CSV table of C-alpha atoms and ligand atoms in Angstrom, one decimal:
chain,number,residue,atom,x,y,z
A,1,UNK,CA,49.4,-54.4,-26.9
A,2,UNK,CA,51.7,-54.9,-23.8
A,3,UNK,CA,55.4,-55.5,-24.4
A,4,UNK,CA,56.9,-58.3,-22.3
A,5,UNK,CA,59.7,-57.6,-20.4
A,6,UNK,CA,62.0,-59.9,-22.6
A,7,UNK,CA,60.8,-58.4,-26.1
A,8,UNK,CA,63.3,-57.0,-29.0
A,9,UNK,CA,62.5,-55.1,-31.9
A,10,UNK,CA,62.7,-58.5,-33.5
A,11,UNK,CA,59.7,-59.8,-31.6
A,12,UNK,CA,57.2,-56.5,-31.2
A,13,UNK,CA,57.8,-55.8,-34.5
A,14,UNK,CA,58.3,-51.9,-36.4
A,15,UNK,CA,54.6,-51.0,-35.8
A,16,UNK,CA,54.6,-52.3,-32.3
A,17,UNK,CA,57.1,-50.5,-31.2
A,18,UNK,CA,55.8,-47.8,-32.8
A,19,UNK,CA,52.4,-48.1,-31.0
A,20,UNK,CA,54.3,-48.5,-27.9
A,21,UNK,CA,56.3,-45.1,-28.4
A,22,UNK,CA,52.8,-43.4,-29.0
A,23,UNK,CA,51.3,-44.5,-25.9
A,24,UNK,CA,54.5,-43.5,-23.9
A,25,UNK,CA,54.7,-39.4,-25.8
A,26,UNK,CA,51.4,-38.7,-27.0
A,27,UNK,CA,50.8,-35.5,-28.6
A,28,UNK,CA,49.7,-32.7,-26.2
A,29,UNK,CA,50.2,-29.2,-28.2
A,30,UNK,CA,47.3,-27.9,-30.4
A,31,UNK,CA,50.1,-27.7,-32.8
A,32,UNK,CA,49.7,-31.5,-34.0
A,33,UNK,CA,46.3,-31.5,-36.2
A,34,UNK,CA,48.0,-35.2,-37.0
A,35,UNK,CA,50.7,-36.9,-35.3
A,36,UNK,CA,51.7,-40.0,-35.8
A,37,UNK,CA,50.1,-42.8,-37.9
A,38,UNK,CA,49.9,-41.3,-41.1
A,39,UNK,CA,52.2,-40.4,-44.0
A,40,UNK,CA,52.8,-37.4,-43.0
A,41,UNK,CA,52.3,-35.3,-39.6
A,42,UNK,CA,49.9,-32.1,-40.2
A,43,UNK,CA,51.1,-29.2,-37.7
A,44,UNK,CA,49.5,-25.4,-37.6
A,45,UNK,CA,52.1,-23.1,-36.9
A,46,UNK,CA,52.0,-20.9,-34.3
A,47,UNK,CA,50.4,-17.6,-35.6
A,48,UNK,CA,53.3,-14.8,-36.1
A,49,UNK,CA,56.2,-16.9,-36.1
A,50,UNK,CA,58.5,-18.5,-38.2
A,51,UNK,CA,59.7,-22.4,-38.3
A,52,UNK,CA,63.0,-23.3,-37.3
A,53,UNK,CA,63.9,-26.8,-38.7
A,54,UNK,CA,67.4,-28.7,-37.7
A,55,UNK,CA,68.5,-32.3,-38.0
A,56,UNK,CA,71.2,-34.5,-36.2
A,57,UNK,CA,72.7,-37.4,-36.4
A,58,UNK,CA,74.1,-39.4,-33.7
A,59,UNK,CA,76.1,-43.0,-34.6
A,60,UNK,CA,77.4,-45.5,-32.6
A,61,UNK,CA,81.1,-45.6,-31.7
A,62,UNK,CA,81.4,-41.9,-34.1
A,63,UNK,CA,78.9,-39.9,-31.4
A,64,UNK,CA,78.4,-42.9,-28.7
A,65,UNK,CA,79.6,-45.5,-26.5
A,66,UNK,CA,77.3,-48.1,-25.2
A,67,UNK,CA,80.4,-48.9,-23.3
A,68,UNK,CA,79.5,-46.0,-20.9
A,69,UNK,CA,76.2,-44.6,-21.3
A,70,UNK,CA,72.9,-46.3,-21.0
A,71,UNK,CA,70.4,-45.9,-24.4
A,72,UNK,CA,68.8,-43.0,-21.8
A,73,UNK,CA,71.9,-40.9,-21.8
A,74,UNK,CA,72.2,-41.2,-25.1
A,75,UNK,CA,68.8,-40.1,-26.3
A,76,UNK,CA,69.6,-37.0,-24.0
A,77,UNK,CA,72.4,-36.2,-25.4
A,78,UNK,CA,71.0,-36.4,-28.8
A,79,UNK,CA,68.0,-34.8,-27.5
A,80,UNK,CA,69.8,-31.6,-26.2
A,81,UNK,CA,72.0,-31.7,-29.3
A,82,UNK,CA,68.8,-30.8,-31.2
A,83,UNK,CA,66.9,-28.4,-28.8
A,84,UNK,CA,70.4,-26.6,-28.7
A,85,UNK,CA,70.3,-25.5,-31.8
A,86,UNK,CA,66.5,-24.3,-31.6
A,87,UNK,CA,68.0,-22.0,-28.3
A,88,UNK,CA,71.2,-21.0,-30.6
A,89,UNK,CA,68.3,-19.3,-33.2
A,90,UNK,CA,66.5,-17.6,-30.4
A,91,UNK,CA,63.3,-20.2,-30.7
A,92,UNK,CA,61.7,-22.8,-28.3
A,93,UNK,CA,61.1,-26.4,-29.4
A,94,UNK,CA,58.2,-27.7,-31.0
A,95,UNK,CA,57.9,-31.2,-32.0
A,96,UNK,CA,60.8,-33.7,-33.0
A,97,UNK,CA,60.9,-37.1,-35.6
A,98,UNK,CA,63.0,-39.5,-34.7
A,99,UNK,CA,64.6,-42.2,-37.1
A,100,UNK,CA,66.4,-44.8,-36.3
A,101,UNK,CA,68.6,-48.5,-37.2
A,102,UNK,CA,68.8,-50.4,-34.4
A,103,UNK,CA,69.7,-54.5,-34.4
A,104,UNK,CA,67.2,-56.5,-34.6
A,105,UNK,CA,68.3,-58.0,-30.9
A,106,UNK,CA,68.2,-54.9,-28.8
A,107,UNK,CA,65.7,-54.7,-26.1
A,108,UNK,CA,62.3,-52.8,-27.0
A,109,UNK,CA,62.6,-52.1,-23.3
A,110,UNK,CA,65.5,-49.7,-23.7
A,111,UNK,CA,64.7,-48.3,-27.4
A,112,UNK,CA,61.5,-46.9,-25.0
A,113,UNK,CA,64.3,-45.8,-22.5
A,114,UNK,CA,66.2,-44.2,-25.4
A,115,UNK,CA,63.2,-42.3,-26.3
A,116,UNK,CA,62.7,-41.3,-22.5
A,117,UNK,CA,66.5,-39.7,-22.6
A,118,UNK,CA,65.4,-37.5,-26.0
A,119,UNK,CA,61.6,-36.3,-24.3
A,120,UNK,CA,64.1,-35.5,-20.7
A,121,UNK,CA,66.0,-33.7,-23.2
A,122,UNK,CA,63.2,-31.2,-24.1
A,123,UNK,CA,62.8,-30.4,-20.7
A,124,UNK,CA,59.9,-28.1,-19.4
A,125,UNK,CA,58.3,-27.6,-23.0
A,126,UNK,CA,55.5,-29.5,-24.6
A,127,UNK,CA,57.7,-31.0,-27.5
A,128,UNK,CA,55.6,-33.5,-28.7
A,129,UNK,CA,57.3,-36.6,-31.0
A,130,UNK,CA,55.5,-36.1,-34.6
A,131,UNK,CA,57.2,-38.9,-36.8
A,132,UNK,CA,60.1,-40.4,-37.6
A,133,UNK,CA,61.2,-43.8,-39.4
A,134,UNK,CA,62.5,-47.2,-38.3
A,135,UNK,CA,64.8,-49.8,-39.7
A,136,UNK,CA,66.9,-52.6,-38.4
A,137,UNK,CA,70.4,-52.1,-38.5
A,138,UNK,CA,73.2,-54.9,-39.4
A,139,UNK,CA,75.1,-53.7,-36.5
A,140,UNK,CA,75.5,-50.9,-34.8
A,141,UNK,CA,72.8,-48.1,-33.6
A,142,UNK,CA,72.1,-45.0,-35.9
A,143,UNK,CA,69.7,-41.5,-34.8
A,144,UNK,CA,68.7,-39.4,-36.9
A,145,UNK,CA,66.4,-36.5,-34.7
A,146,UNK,CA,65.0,-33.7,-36.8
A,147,UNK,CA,63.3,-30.9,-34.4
A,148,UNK,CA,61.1,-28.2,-35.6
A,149,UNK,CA,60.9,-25.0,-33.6
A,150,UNK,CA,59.4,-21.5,-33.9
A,151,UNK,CA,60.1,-18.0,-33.8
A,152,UNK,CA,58.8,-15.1,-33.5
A,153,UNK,CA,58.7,-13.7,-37.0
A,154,UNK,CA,62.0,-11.9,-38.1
A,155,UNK,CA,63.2,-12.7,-34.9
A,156,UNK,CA,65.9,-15.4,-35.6
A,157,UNK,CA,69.6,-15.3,-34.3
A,158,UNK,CA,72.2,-16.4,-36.8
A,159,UNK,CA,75.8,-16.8,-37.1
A,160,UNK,CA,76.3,-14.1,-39.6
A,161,UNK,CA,75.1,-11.1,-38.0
A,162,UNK,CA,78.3,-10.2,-36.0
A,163,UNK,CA,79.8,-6.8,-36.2
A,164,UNK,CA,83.3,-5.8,-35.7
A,165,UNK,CA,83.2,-3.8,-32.2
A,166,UNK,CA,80.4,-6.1,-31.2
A,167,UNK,CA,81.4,-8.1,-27.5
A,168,UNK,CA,82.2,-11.5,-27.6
A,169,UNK,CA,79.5,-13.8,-24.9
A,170,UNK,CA,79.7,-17.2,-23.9
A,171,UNK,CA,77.4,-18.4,-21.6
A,172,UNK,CA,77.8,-20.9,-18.8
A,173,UNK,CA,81.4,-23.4,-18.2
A,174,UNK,CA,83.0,-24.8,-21.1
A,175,UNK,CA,85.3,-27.6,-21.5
A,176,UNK,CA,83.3,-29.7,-18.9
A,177,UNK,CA,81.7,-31.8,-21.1
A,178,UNK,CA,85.6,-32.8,-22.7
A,179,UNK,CA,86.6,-33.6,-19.2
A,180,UNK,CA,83.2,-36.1,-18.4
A,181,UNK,CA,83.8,-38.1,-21.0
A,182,UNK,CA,87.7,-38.5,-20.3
A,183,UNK,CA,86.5,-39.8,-16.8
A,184,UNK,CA,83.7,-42.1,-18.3
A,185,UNK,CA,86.1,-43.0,-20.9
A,186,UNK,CA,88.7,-44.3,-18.6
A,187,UNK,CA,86.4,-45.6,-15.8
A,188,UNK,CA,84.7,-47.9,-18.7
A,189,UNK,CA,88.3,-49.6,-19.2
A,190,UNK,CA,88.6,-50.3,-15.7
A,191,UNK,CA,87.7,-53.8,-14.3
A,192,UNK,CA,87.3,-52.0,-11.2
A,193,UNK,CA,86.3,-48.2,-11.6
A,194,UNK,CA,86.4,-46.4,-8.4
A,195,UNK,CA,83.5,-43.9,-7.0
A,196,UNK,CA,83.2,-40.6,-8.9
A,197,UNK,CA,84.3,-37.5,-6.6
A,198,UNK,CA,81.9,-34.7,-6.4
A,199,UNK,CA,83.9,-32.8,-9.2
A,200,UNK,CA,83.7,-35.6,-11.3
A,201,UNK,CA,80.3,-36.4,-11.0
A,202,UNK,CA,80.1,-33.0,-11.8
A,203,UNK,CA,82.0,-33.3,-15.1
A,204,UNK,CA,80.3,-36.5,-16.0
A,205,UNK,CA,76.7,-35.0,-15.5
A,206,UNK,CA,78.0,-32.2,-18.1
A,207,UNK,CA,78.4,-34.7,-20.8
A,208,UNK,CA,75.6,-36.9,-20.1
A,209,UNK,CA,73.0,-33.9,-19.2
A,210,UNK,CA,74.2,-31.1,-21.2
A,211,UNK,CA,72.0,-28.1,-20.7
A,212,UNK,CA,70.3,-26.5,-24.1
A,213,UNK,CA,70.0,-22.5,-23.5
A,214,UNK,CA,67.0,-21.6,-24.4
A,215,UNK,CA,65.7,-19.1,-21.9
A,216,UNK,CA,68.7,-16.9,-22.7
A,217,UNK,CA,68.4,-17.7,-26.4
A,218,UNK,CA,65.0,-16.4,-26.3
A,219,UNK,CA,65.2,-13.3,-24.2
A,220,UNK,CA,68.2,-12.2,-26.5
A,221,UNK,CA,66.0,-12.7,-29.5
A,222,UNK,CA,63.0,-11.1,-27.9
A,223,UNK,CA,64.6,-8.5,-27.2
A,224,UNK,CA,66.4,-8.1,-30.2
A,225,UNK,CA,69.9,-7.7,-28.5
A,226,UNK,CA,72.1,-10.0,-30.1
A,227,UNK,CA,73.9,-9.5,-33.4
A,228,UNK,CA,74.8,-13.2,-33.8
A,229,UNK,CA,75.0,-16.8,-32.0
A,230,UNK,CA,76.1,-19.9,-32.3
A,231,UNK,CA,75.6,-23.0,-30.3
A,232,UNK,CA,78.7,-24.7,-29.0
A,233,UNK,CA,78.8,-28.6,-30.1
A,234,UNK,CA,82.5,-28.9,-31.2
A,235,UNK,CA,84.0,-26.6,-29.6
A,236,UNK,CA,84.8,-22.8,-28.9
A,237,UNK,CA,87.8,-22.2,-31.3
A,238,UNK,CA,85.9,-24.0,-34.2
A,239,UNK,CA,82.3,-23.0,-33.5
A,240,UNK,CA,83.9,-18.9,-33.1
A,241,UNK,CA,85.7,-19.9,-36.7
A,242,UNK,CA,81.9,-21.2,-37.8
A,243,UNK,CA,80.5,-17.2,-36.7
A,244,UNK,CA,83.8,-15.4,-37.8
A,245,UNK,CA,82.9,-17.4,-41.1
A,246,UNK,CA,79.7,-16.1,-41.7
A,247,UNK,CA,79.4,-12.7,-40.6
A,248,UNK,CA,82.8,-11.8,-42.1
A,249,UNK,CA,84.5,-10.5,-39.2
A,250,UNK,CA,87.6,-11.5,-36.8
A,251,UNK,CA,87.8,-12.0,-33.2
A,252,UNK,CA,90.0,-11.9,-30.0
A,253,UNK,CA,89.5,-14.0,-27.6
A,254,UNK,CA,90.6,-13.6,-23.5
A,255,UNK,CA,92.1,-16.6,-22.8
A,256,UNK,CA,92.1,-15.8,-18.9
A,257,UNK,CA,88.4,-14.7,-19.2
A,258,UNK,CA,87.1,-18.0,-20.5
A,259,UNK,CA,84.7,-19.5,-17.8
A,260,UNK,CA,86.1,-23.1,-16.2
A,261,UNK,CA,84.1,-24.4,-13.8
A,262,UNK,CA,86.2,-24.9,-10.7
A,263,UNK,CA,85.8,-28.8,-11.5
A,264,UNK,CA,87.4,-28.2,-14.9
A,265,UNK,CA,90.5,-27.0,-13.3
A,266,UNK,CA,91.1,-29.6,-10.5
A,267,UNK,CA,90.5,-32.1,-13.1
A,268,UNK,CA,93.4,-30.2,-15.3
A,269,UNK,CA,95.8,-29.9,-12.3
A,270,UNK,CA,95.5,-33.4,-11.3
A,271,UNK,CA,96.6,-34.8,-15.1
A,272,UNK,CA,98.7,-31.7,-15.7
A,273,UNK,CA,96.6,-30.5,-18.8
A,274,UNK,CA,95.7,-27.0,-19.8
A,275,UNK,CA,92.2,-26.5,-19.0
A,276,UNK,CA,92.0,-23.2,-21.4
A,277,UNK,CA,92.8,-26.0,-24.4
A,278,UNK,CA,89.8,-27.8,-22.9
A,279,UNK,CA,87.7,-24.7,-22.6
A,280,UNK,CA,88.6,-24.1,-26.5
A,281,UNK,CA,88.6,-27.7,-28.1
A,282,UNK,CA,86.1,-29.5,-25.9
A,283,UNK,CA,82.7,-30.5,-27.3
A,284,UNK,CA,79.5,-31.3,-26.6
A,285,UNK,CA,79.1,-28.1,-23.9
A,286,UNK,CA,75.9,-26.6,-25.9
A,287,UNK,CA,76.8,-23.2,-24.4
A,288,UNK,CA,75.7,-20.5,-26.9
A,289,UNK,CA,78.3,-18.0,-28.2
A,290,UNK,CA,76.8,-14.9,-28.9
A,291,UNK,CA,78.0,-11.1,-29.8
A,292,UNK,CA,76.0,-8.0,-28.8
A,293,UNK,CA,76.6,-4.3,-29.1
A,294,UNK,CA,78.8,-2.4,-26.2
A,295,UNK,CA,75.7,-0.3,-25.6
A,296,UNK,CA,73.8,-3.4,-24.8
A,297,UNK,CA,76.5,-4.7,-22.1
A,298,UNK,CA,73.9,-4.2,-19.3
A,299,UNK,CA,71.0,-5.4,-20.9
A,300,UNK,CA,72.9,-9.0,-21.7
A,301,UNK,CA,73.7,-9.2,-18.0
A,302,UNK,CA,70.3,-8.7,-16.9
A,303,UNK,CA,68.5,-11.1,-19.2
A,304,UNK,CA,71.4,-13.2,-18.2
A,305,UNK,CA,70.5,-13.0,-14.7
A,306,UNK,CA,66.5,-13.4,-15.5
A,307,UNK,CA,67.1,-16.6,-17.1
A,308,UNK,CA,69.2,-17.9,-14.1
A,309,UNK,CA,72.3,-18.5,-16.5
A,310,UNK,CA,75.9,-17.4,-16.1
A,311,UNK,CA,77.3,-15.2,-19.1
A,312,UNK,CA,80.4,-14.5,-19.3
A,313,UNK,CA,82.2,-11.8,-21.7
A,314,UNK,CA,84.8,-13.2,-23.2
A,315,UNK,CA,86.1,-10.7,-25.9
A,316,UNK,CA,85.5,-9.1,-28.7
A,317,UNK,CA,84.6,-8.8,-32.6
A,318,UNK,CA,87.2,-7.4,-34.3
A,319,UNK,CA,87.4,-6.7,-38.5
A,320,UNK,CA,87.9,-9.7,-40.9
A,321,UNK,CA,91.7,-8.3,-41.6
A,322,UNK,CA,92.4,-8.5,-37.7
A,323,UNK,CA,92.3,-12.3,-37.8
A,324,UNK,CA,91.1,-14.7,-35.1
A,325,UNK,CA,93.2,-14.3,-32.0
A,326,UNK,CA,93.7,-15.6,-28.7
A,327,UNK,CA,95.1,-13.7,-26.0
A,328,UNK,CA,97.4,-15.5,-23.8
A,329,UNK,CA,98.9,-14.0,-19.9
A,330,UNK,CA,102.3,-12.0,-20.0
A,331,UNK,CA,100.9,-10.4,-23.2
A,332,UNK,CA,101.1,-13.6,-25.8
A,333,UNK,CA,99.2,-14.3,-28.1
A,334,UNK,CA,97.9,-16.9,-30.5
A,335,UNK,CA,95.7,-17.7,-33.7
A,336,UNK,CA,92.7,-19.5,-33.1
A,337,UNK,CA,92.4,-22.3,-34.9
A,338,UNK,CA,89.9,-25.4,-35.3
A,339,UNK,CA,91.7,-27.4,-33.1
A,340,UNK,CA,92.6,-25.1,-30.3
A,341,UNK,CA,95.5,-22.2,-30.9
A,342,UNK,CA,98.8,-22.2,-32.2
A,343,UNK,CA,101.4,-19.8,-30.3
A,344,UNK,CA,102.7,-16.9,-32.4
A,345,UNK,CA,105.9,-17.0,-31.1
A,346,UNK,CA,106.2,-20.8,-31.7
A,347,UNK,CA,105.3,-20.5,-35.3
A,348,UNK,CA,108.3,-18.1,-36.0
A,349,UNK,CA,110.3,-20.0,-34.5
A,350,UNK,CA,109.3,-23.0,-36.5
A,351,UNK,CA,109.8,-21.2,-39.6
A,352,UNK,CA,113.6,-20.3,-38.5
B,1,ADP,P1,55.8,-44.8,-44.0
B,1,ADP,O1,55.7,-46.2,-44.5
B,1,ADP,O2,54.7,-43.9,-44.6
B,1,ADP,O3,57.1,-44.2,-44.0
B,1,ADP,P2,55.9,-45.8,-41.4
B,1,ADP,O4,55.2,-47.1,-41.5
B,1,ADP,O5,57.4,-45.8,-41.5
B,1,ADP,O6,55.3,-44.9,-42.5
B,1,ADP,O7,55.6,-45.1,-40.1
B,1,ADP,C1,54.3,-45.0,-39.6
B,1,ADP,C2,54.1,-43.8,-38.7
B,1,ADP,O8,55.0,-44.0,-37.5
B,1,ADP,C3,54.5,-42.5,-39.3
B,1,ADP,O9,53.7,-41.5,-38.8
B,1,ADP,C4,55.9,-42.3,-38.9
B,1,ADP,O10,56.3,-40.9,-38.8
B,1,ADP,C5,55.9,-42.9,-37.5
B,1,ADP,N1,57.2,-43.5,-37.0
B,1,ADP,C6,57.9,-44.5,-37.6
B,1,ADP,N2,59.0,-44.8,-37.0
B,1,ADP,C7,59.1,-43.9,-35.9
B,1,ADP,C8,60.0,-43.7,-34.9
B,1,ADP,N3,61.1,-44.4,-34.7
B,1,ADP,N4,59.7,-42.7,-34.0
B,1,ADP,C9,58.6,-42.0,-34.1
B,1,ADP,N5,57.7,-42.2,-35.0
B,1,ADP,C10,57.9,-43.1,-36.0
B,2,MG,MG1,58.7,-45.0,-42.9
C-alpha cells in the first residue's frame, strides 16, 4: 500500500500506518525472532548479558511545542531521552516500541517523519522498532517509547553505588539545552524571527539534537570504573539529589568547574543571567553524571578521550551528614537544591 501525499491517520487507517512504519524500520538484528505483527515481539537476548528496560513519556504542550519543532525533532528528542538512559546504565540500545495518540487529522506523512526523528535518535546502532500501540487522540499528541537495551552481565551502572571520597564527573556542556529552547521559545512568538547566530544555532541544536553518551557509558561499565551514574534530563542539582538519594552519600559541587560551553555564556551575558543557574537547573542536556574512585582519575580521562567526549571533574562525594553543597567564588557557598541553590548567607539572613 502507498500513502498519498495528502493522507491522515484518519484515511490510512491504524494498520496502514502501521504497515507503512514497517516498511520504513524493518528489523535488521538477529535479536528479533518476531517483530512486528503479532501479539507480542519474540527477541533472544544477547548471550552473557542482562536486559535493560526504560520507558518515557513525552506530551504535547508538558514535553513539546509543535509551535517550534517539527514532529522530526520531536521524535529525536524523545528518541535520545530513551537511549540516554540505556548510556546512563552502561548498556547499548536494542530495540524500542512506540505508542502513541495522535488526532485523527494529522498527516501520516509526518507521524513517518516523527518516527524518522526517534530511529536518528539511535544513531549508529542497529535499534530496530519491535512494537508499540496506536490510538487517536481527542486533542493533543501523546509518546510513550519503551527501549530495551543490554548489558554485559553484572555490569550495570546505577545511581546508588556512590561512595563518599569518590570524584564527582560530568560529561560534556550543560545548561545548553535550557538556553535552545529560550531562543526557540521566543523566536516562535515573533512574527518576524530573525536569523540564528552561530552560538545560537549552537544552543538550539543542543535542545533539538541532544547527544545520548553511550560510548563513555559503556567504556566506564566495561571497565568497571564507575561507582554510580545518572543521566541528566532535569537538571544537575536535581539529577545529583536523585544519586545523593540513592547511594546515601552528600556532595560538593564546584560551581566555577561546571562546564558552559562558550555559547552558554554569551547567551547569559547578553540577558544578564547566571549561566551556573543554567548549568544546574537546565534540562534536557542528557550528559551523564558519574562518580569514580580518585585512583581511577586517569583512567576516566582516557576512556574519556577514547570515546571523543569532554569529561569534566566537577567535585566530589562527600558523606550523607556533609549535605549537598555548592561552592560558590570568594569562598561562598550554597545548598543544592532541586531547583538550583539557595545561598547560605542569604538564608541566615532571612531567618533574622
Ligand atoms: P494488539 O491488538 O495485539 O495490541 P495491534 O493491532 O495494536 O495489536 O498492533 C499490531 C502490531 O503492530 C503489534 O505488533 C504492535 O506491537 C505493532 N504496533 C502497533 N502500533 C504501533 C506503533 N505505533 N509503532 C510501532 N509498532 C506498532
Ligand atoms: Mg495494540
Amino acid at each position: 500500500m502507498n500513502a498519498a501525499p495528502g493522507d491522515t491517520l484518519d484515511t490510512v487507517g491504524e494498520f496502514g500506518l502501521i504497515r507503512q512504519l514497517r516498511r520504513q524500520w524493518p528489523a535488521s538484528s538477529p535479536l528479533v525472532r518476531h517483530g512486528i505483527g503479532d501479539d507480542a515481539a519474540v527477541l533472544t537476548p544477547p548471550p552473557g548479558h542482562q536486559l535493560l528496560v526504560s520507558a518515557d513519556a513525552f506530551i504535547e504542550g508538558v514535553h513539546f511545542d509543535r509551535a517550534y519543532e517539527t514532529l522530526r525533532d520531536v521524535g529525536f528528542r524523545a528518541g535520545a531521552a530513551n537511549v540516554s538512559d540505556i548510556a546512563a546504565m552502561g548498556g547499548r540500545p536494542l530495540c524500542l516500541l512506540v505508542s502513541m495518540a495522535v488526532p485523527a487529522r494529522v498527516p501520516a506523512r509526518q507521524i513517518r517523519e516523527l518516527y524518522r526523528g526517534i530511529r536518528d535518535a539511535c544513531g549508529a546502532d542497529a535499534v530496530d522498532l519491535v512494537g508499540g500501540d496506536t490510538s487517536s487522540s481527542p486533542g493533543r499528541i501523546f509518546l510513550a517509547l519503551t527501549i530495551l537495551g543490554a548489558i554485559p552481565a553484572n555490569r550495570a551502572l546505577t545511581r546508588s553505588g556512590a561512595k563518599a571520597g569518590d570524584r564527582l564527573y560530568v560529561t560534556g556542556t550543560l545548561g545548553d539545552a535550557r538556553a535552545g529552547r529560550h531562543i526557540l521559545r521566543a523566536r516562535a512568538r515573533r512574527r518576524h524571527p530573525s536569523g540564528l547566530s552561530a552560538g545560537e544555532t549552537f544552543l538550539t541544536r543542543r535542545h533539538l539534537r541532544p547527544t545520548p553518551r553511550l560510548g563513555i557509558g559503556q567504556a566506564l561499565a566495561a571497565r568497571g570504573v564507575a561507582h554510580a551514574a545518572i543521566d541528566l534530563s532535569d537538571g544537575l542539582s536535581g539529577d545529583a539529589g536523585h544519586l545523593c538519594d540513592s547511594s546515601q552519600v552528600g556532595i560538593e559541587i564546584r560551581g566555577n568547574a561546571l562546564p558552559l560551553s562558550p555559547h552558554l555564556r554569551a547567551f547569559a551575558r547578553r540577558r544578564r543571567l547566571d549561566p551556573v543557574e543554567f548549568a544546574l537547573t537546565g534540562g534536557d542536556d542528557y550528559e551523564l553524571l558519574f562518580t569514580a574512585a580518585a585512583a581511577h582519575h586517569d583512567t576516566v580521562l582516557t576512556l574519556a578521550r577514547r570515546a571523543g567526549v569532554p569529561v569534566a571533574w566537577i567535585g566530589d562525594v562527600t558523606p550523607k551528614r556533609a549535605g549537598r553543597r555548592l561552592l560558590l567564588p570568594q569562598g561562598r557557598a550554597g545548598a543544592l537544591v532541586p531547583n538550583g541553590y539557595r545561598h547560605f548567607a542569604a538564608r541566615r539572613t532571612a531567618r533574622r
